[in-house]
PDB file of C-alpha atoms and ligand atoms in Angstrom:
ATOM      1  CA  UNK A   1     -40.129 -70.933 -10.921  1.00 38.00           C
ATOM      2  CA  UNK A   2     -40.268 -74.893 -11.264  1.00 42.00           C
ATOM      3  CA  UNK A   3     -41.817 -76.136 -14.768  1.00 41.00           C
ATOM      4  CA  UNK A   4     -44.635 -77.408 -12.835  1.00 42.00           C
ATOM      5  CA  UNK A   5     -45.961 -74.565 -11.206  1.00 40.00           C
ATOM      6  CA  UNK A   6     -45.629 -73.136 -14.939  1.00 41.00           C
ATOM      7  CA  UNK A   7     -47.827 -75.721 -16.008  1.00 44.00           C
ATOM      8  CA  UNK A   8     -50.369 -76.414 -13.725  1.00 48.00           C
ATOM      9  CA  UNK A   9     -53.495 -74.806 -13.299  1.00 63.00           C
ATOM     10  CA  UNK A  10     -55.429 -77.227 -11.419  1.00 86.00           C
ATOM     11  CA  UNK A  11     -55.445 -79.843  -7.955  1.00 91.00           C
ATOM     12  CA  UNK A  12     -55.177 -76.949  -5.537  1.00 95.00           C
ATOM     13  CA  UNK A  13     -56.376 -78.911  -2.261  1.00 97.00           C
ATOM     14  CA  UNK A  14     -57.773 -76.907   0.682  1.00 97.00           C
ATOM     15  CA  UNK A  15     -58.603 -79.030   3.501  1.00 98.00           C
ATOM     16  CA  UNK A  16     -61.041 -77.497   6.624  1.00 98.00           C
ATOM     17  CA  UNK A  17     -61.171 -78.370  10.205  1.00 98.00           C
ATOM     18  CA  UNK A  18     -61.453 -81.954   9.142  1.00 98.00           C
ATOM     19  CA  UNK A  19     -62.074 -84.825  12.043  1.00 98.00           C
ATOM     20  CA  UNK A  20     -62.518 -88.267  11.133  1.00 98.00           C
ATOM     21  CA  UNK A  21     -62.992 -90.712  13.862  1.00 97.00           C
ATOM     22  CA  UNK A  22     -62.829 -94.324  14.358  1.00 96.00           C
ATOM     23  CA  UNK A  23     -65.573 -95.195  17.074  1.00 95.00           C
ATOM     24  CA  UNK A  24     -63.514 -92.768  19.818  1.00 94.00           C
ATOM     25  CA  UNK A  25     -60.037 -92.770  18.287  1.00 96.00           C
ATOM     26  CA  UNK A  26     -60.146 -88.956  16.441  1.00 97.00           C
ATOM     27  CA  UNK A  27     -57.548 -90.377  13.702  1.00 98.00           C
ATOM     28  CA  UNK A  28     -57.707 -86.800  12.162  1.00 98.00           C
ATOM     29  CA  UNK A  29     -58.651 -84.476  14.800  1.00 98.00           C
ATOM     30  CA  UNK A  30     -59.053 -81.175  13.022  1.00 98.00           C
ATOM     31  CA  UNK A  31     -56.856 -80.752   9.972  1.00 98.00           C
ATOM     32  CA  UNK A  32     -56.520 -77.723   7.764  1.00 98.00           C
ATOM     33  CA  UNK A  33     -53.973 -78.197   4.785  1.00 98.00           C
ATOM     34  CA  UNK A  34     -53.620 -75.957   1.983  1.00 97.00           C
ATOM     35  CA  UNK A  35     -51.993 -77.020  -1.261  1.00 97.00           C
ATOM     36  CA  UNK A  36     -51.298 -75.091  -4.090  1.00 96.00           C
ATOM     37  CA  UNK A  37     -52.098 -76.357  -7.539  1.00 96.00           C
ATOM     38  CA  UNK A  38     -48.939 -78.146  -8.856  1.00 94.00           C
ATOM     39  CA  UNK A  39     -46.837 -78.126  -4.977  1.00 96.00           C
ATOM     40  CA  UNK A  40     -45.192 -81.298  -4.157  1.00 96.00           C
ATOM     41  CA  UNK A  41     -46.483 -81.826  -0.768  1.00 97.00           C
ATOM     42  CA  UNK A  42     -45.337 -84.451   1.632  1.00 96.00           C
ATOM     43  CA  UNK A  43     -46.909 -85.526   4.630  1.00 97.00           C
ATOM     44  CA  UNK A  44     -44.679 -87.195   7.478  1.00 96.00           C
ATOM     45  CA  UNK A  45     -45.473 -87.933  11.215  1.00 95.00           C
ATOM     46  CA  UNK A  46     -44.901 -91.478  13.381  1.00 94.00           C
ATOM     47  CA  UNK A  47     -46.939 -94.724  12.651  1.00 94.00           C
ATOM     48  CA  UNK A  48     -50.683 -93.988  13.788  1.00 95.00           C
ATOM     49  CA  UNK A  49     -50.383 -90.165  13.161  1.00 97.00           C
ATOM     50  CA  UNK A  50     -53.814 -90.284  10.908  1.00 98.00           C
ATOM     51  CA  UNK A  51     -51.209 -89.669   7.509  1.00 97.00           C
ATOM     52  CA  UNK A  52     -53.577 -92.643   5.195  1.00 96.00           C
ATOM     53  CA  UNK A  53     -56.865 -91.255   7.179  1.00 97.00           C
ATOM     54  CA  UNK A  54     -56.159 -87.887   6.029  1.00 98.00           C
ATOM     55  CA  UNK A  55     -55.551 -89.224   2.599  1.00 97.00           C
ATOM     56  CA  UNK A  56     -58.582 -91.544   2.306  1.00 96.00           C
ATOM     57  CA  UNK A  57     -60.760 -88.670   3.581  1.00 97.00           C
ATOM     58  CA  UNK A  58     -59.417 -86.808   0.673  1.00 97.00           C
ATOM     59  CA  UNK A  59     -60.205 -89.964  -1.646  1.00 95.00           C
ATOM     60  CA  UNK A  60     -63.918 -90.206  -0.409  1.00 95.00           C
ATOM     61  CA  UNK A  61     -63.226 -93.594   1.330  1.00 94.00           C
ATOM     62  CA  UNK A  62     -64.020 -92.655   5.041  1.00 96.00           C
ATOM     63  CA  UNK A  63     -66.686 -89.981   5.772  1.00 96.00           C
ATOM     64  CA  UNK A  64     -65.586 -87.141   8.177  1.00 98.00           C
ATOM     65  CA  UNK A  65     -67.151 -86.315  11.402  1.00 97.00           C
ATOM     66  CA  UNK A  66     -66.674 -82.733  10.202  1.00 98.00           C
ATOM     67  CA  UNK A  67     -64.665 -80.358   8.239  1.00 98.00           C
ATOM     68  CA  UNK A  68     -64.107 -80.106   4.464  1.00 98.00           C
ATOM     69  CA  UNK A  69     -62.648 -81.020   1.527  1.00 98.00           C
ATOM     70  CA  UNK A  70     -62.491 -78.467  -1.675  1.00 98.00           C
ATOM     71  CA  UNK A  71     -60.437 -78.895  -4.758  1.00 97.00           C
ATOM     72  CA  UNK A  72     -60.153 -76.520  -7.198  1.00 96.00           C
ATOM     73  CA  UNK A  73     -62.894 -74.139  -5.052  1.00 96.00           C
ATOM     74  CA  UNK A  74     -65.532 -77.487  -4.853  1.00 97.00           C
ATOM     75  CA  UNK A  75     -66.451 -78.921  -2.029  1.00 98.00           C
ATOM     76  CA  UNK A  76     -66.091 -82.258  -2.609  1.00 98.00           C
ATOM     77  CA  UNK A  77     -66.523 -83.787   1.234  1.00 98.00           C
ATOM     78  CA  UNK A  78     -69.313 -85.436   0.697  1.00 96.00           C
ATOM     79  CA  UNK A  79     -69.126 -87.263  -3.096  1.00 96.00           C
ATOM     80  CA  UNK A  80     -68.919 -90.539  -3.261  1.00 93.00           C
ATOM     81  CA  UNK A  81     -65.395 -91.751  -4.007  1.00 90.00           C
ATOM     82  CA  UNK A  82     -66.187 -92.544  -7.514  1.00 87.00           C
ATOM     83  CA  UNK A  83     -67.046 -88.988  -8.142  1.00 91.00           C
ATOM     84  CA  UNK A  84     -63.947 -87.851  -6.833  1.00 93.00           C
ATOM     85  CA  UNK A  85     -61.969 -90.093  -9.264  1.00 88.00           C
ATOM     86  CA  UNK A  86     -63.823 -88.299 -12.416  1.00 87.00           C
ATOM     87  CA  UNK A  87     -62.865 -85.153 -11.086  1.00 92.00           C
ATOM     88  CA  UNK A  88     -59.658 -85.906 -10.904  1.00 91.00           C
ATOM     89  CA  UNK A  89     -58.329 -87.442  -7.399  1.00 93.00           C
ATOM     90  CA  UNK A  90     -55.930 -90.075  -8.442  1.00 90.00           C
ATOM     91  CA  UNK A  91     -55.093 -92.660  -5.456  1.00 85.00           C
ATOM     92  CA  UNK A  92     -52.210 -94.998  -4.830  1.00 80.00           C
ATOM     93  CA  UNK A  93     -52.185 -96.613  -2.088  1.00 73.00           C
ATOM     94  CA  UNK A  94     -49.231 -97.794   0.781  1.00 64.00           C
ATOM     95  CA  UNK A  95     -49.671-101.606  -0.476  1.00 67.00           C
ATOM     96  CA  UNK A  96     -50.152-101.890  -3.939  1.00 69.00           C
ATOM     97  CA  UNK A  97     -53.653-102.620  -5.552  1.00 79.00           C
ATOM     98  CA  UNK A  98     -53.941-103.960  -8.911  1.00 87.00           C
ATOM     99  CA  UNK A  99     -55.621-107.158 -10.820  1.00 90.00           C
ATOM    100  CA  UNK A 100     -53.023-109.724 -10.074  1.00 92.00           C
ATOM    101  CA  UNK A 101     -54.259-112.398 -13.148  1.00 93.00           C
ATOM    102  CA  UNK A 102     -54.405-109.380 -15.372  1.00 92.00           C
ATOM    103  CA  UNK A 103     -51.748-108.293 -17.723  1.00 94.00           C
ATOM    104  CA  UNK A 104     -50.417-105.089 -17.032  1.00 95.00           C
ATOM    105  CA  UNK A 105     -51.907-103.100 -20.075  1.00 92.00           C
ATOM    106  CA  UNK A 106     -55.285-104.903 -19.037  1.00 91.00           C
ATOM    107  CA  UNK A 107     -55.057-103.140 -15.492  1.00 92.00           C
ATOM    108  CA  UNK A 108     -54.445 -99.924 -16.982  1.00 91.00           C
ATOM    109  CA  UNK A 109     -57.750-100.165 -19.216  1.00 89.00           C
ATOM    110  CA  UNK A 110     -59.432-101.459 -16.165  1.00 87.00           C
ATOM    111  CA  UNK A 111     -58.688 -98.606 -14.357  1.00 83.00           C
ATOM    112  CA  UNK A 112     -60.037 -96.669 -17.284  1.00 81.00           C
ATOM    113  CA  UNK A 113     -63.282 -99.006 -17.656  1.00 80.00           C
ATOM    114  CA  UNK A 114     -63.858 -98.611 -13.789  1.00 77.00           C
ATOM    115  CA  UNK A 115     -64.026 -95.236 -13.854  1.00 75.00           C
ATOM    116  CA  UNK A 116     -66.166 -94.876 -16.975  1.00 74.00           C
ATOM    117  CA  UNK A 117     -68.477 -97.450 -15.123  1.00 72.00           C
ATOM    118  CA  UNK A 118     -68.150 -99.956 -17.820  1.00 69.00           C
ATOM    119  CA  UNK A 119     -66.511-102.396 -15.924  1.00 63.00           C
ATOM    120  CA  UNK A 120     -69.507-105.174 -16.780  1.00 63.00           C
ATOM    121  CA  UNK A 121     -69.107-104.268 -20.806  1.00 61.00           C
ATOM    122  CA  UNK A 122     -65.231-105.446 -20.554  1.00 66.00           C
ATOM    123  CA  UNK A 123     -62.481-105.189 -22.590  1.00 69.00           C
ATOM    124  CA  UNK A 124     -65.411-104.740 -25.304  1.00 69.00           C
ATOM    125  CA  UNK A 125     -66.039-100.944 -23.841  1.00 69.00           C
ATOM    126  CA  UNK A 126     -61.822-100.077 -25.249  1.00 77.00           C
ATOM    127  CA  UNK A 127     -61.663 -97.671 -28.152  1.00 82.00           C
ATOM    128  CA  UNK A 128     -58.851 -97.364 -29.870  1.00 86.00           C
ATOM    129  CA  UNK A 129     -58.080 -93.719 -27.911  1.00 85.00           C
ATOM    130  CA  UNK A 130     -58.214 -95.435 -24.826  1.00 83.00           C
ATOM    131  CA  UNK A 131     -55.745 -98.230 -25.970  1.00 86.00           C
ATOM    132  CA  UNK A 132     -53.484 -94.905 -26.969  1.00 88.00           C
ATOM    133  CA  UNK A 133     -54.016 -93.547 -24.345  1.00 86.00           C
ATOM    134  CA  UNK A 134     -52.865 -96.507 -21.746  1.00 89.00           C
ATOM    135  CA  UNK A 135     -49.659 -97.305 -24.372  1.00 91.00           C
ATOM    136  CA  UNK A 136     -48.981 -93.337 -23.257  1.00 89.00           C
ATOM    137  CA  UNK A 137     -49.294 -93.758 -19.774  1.00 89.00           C
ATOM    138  CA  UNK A 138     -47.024 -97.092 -19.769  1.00 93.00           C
ATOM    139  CA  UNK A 139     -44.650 -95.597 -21.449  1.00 92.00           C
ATOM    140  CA  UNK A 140     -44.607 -92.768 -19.315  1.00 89.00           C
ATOM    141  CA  UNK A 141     -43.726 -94.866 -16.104  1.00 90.00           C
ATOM    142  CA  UNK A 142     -41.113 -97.218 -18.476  1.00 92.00           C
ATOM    143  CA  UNK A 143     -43.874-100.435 -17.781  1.00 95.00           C
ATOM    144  CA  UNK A 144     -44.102-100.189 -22.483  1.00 95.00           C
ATOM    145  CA  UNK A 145     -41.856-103.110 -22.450  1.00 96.00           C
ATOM    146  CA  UNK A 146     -43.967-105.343 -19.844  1.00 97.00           C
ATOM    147  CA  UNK A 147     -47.270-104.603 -21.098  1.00 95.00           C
ATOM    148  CA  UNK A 148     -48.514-107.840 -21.838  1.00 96.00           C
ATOM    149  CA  UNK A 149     -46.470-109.456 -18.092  1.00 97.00           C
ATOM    150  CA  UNK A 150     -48.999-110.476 -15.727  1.00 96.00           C
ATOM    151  CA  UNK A 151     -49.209-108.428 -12.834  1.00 95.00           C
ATOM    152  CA  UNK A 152     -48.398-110.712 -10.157  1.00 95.00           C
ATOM    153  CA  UNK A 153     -44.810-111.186 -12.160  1.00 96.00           C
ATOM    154  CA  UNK A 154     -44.557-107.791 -11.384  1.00 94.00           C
ATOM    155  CA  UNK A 155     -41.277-106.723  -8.766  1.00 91.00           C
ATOM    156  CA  UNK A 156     -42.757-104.370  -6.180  1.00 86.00           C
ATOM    157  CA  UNK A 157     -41.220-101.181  -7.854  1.00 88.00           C
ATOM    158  CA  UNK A 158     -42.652-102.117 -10.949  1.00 92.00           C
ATOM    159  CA  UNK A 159     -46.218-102.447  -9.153  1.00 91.00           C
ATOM    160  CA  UNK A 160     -46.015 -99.093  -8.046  1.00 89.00           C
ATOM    161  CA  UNK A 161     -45.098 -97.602 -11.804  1.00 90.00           C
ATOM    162  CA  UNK A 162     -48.023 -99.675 -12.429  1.00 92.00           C
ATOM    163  CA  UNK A 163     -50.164 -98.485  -9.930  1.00 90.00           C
ATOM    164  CA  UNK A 164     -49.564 -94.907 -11.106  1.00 89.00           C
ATOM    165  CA  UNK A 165     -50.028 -95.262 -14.400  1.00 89.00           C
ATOM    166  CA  UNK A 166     -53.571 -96.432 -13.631  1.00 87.00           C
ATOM    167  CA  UNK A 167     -53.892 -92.815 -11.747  1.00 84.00           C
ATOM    168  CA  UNK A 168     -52.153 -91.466 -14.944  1.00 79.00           C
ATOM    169  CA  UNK A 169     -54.701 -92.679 -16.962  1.00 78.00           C
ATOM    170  CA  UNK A 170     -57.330 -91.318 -15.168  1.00 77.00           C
ATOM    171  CA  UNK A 171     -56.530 -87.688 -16.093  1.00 78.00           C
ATOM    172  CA  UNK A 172     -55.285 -86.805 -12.199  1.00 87.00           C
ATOM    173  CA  UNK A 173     -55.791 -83.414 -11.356  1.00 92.00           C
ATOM    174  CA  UNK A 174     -54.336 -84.509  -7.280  1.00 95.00           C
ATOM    175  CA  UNK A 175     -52.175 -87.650  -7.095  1.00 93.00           C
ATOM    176  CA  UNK A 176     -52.363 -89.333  -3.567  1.00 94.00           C
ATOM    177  CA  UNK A 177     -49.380 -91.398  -3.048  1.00 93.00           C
ATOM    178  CA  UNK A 178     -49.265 -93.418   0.249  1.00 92.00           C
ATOM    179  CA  UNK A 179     -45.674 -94.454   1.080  1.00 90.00           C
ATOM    180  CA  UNK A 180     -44.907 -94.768  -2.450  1.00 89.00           C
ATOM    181  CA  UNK A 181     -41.260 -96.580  -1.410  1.00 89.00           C
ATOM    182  CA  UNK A 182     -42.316 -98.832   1.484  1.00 87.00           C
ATOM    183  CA  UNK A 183     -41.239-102.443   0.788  1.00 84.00           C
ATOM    184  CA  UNK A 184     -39.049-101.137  -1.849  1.00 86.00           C
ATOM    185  CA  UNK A 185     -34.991-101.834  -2.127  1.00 88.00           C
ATOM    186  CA  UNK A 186     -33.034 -98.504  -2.589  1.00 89.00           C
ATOM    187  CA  UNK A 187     -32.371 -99.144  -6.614  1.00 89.00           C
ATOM    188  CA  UNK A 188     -36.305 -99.597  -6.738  1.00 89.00           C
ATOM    189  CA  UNK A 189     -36.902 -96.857  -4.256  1.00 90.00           C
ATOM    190  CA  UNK A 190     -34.542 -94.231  -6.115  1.00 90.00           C
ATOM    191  CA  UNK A 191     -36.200 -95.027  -9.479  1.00 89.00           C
ATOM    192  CA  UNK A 192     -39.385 -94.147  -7.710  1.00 89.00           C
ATOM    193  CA  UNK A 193     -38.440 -90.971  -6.425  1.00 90.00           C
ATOM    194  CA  UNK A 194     -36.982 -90.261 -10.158  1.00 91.00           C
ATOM    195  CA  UNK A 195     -40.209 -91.704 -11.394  1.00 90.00           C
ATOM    196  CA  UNK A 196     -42.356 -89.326  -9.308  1.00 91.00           C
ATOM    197  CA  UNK A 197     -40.584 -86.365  -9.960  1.00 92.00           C
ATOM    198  CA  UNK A 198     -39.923 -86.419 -13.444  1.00 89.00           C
ATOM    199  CA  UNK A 199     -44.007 -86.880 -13.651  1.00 88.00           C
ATOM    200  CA  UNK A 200     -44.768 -83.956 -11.495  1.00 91.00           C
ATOM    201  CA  UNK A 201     -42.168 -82.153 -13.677  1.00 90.00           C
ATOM    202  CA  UNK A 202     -43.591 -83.155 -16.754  1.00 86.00           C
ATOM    203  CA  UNK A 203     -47.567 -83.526 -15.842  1.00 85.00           C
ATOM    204  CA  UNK A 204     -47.497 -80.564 -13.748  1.00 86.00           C
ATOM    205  CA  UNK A 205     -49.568 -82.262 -11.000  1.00 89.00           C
ATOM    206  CA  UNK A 206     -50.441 -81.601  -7.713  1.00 95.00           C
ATOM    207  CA  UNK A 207     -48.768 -84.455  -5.671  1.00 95.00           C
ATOM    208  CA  UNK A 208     -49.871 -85.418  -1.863  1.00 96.00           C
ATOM    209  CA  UNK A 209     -47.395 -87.934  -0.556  1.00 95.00           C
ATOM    210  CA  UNK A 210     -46.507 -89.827   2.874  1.00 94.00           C
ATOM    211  CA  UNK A 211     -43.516 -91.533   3.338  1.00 90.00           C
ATOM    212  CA  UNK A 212     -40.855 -93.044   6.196  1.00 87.00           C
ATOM    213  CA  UNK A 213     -38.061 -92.728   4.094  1.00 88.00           C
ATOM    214  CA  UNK A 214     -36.369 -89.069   5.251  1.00 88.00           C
ATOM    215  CA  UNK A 215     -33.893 -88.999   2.024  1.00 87.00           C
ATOM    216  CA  UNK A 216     -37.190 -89.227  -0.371  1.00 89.00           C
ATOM    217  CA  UNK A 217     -39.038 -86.909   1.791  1.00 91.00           C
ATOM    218  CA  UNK A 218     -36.047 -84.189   1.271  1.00 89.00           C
ATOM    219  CA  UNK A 219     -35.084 -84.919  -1.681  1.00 88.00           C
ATOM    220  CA  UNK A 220     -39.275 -84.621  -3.347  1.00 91.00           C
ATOM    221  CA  UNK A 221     -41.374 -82.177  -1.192  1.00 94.00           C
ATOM    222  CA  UNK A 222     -41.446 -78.551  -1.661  1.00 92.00           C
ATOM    223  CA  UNK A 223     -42.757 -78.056   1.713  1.00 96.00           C
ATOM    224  CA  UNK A 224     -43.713 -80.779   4.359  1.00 96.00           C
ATOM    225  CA  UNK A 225     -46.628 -80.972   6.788  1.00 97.00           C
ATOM    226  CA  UNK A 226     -46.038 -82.846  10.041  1.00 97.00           C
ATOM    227  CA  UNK A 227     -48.940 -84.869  11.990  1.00 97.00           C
ATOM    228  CA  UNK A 228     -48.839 -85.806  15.251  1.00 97.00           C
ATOM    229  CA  UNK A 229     -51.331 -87.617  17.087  1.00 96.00           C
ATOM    230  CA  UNK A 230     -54.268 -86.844  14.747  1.00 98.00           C
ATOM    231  CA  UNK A 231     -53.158 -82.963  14.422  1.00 98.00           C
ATOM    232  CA  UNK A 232     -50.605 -81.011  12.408  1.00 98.00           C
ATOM    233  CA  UNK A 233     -47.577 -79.899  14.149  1.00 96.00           C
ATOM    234  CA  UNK A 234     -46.007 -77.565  11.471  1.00 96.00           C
ATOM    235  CA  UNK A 235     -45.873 -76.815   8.050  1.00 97.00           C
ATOM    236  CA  UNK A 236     -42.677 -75.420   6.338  1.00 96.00           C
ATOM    237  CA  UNK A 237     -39.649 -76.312   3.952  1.00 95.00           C
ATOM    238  CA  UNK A 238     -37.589 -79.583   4.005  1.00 92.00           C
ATOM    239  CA  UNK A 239     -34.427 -77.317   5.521  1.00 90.00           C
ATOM    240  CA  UNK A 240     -36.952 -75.291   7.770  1.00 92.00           C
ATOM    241  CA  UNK A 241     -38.292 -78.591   9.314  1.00 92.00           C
ATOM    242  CA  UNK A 242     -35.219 -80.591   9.364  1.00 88.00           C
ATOM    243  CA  UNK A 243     -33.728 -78.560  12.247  1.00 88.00           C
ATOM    244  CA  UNK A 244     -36.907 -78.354  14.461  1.00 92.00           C
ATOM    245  CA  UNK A 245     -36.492 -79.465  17.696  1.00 92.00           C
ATOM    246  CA  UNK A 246     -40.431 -80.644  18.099  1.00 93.00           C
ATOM    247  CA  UNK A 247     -40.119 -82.506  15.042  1.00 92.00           C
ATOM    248  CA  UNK A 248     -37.417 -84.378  16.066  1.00 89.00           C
ATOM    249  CA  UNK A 249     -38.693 -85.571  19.289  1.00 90.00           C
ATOM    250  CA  UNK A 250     -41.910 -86.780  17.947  1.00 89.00           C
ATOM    251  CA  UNK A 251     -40.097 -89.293  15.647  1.00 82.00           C
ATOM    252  CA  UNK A 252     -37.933 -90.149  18.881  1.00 69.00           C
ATOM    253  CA  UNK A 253     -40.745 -91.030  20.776  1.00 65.00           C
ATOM    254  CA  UNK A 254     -41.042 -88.710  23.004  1.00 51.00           C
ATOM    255  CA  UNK A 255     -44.005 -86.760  21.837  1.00 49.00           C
TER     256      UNK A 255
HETATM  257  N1  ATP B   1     -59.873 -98.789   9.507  1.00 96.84           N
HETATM  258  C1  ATP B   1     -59.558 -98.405  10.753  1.00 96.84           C
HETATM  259  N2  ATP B   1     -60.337 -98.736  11.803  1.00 96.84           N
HETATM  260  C2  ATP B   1     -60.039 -98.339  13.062  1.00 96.84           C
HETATM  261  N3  ATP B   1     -58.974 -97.574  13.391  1.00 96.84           N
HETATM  262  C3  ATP B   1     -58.145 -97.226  12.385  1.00 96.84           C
HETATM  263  C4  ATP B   1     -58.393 -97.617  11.023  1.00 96.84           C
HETATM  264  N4  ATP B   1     -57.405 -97.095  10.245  1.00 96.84           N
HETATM  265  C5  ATP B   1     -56.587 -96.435  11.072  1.00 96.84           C
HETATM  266  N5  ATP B   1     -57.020 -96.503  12.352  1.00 96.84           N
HETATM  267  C6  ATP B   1     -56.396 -95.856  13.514  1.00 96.84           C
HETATM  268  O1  ATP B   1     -56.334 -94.464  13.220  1.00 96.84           O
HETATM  269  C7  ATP B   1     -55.094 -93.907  13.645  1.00 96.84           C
HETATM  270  C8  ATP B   1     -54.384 -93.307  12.456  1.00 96.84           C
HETATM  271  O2  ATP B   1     -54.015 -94.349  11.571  1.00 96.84           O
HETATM  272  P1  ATP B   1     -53.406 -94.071  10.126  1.00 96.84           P
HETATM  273  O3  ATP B   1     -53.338 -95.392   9.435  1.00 96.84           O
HETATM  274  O4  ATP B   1     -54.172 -92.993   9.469  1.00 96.84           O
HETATM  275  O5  ATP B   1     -51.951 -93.541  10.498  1.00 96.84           O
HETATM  276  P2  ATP B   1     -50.674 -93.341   9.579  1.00 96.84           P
HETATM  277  O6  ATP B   1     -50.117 -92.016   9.931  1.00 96.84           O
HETATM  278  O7  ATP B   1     -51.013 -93.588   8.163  1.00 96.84           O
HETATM  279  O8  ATP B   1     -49.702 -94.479  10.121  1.00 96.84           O
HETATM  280  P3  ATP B   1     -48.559 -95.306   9.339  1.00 96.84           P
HETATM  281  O9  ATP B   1     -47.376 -94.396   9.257  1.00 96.84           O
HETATM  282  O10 ATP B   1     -48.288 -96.462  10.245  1.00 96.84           O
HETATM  283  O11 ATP B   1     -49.080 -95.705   8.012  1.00 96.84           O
HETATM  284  C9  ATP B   1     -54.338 -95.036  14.335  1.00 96.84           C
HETATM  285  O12 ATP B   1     -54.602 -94.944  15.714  1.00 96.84           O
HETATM  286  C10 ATP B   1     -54.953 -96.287  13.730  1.00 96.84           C
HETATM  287  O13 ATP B   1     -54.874 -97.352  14.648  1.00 96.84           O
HETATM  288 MG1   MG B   2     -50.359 -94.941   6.722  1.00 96.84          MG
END
C-alpha cells in the first residue's frame, strides 16, 4: 500500500451523470468518475475532449446542465466556486495564474487572503501563522529561496511550483492540475512530475490531473480515465490502457 493511501482520509471525488454544455456543444456529455481519497488520477483524451470542462465543473466555474458533484459524501454541484475552495478544491490551471507585480511569497498570502475574503484588508489581514504557514508551503515546492522574486521573473516551471503552493496553502483536500507540464522543457517538466509526486506522497492528497505528455501520464497516475468527445471511453491502469486498441485510435485521429 502507497504512503498516501496510508495517509489520506479525505478528497474522495464522485462525479454523476454530469453534462455541461456550451450553447449546443455538450463539452461533458454525461460523466461519472469515481476517485478514491488519496488516488492519483489522470485524465487524458485529444484536444476538445471536455478534460478542463470536466475540471472547472469540479472547481464551481461552469454550472452543469445536470449531474453531480460530491466530495467527501457532499454534494457540492451547486456552491459557488469560492465555497468549494474552503472546502478544500485546490485548482491549477493549464496556463499559469498568479499576480505578476507581486513577489512570490506575496502571491502565496494572496491566495490565503482571497480565500479568507480579506483580500480588501491586505497584507494587513497576515498573522504571523499565516506567514509560517506560506514559508512551509514554499519550501515545500523548493520556491524558499525566491520568495521575495517577482513573479513575472519567474521561469514557467517555477510558476507552476508557484501556482501549487498557492493550492498548498489552501489546505487542499482535491488538487486539480490542468496540464501541469505544457509549455514546460523536459528538465522543468521532470522536476514537475518529481514535484507532484513527492507532494502526493508526502500530503497524501487526492490529485486530478490532465496532461499530453504520455511519459508523465505513465509515469504519475494510478489509474487513467480516457474522454472522448465529451464522454469517457475507459477507465483502467497505465499498462491496462496503454495496449488498448480504442485508445490508440482516438489519439490517431480516427475516432
Ligand atoms: N468557454 C468556452 N466556450 C465555448 N466552448 C468551449 C469553452 N471551453 C471549451 N469549449 C469547447 O468545449 C469542448 C471541450 O473543450 P475543453 O477545453 O474542455 O477540452 P480539453 O479536453 O481540455 O482540450 P485540450 O486538450 O485542448 O485542453 C471543445 O469543443 C471546446 O471548443
Ligand atoms: Mg484543456
Amino acid at each position: 500500500m502507497s504512503a498516501a493511501s496510508e495517509a489520506s482520509t479525505a478528497g474522495a471525488l464522485c462525479v454523476r451523470d454530469l453534462v455541461v454544455s456550451y450553447g449546443a456543444n455538450r463539452a461533458v456529455d454525461g460523466i461519472s468518475v469515481e476517485v478514491a481519497a488519496g488516488e492519483l488520477r489522470a485524465v487524458i483524451g485529444p484536444n476538445g475532449a471536455g478534460k478542463s470542462t470536466l475540471f472547472a465543473a469540479i472547481a464551481g466555474e461552469v454550472a452543469p446542465a445536470s449531474g453531480s458533484v460530491v466530495l467527501d459524501g457532499v454534494d457540492v454541484t451547486r456552491w459557488a466556486p469560492h465555497r468549494r475552495v474552503r472546502y478544500g478544491v485546490a485548482r491549477a490551471f493549464q496556463v499559469s495564474r498568479i499576480f505578476p507585480t507581486l513577489t512570490v511569497r506575496e502571491n502565496v498570502l494572496a491566495a490565503w487572503l482571497c480565500r479568507e475574503g480579506k483580500a480588501q484588508l491586505w497584507w494587513r489581514a497576515v498573522d504571523g501563522a499565516t506567514h509560517a504557514r506560506a514559508g512551509v508551503a514554499l519550501d515545500d515546492v523548493g520556491l524558499g529561496a525566491l520568495a521575495e522574486r517577482r513573479g513575472d521573473s519567474l521561469s514557467q516551471g517555477d510558476r507552476k511550483r508557484l501556482e501549487i503552493a498557492m493550492a498548498l496553502q489552501l489546505d487542499a483536500r482535491l488538487l486539480l492540475l490542468d496540464e501541469p507540464t505544457a509549455g514546460m522543457s523536459p528538465k522543468e517538466t521532470s522536476a514537475t512530475v518529481a514535484l507532484v509526486e513527492s507532494l502526493w506522497r508526502r500530503r497524501g492528497l487526492t490529485i486530478l490531473l490532465t496532461e499530453h505528455d504520455m511519459s508523465v501520464v505513465f509515469r504519475l497516475a494510478q489509474r487513467l480515465t480516457v474522454m472522448h468527445r465529451g464522454r469517457v471511453l475507459c477507465t483502467g491502469a497505465p499498462a491496462e490502457i496503454r495496449n488498448r486498441a480504442d485508445v490508440r485510435e482516438i489519439y490517431l485521429g480516427h475516432g
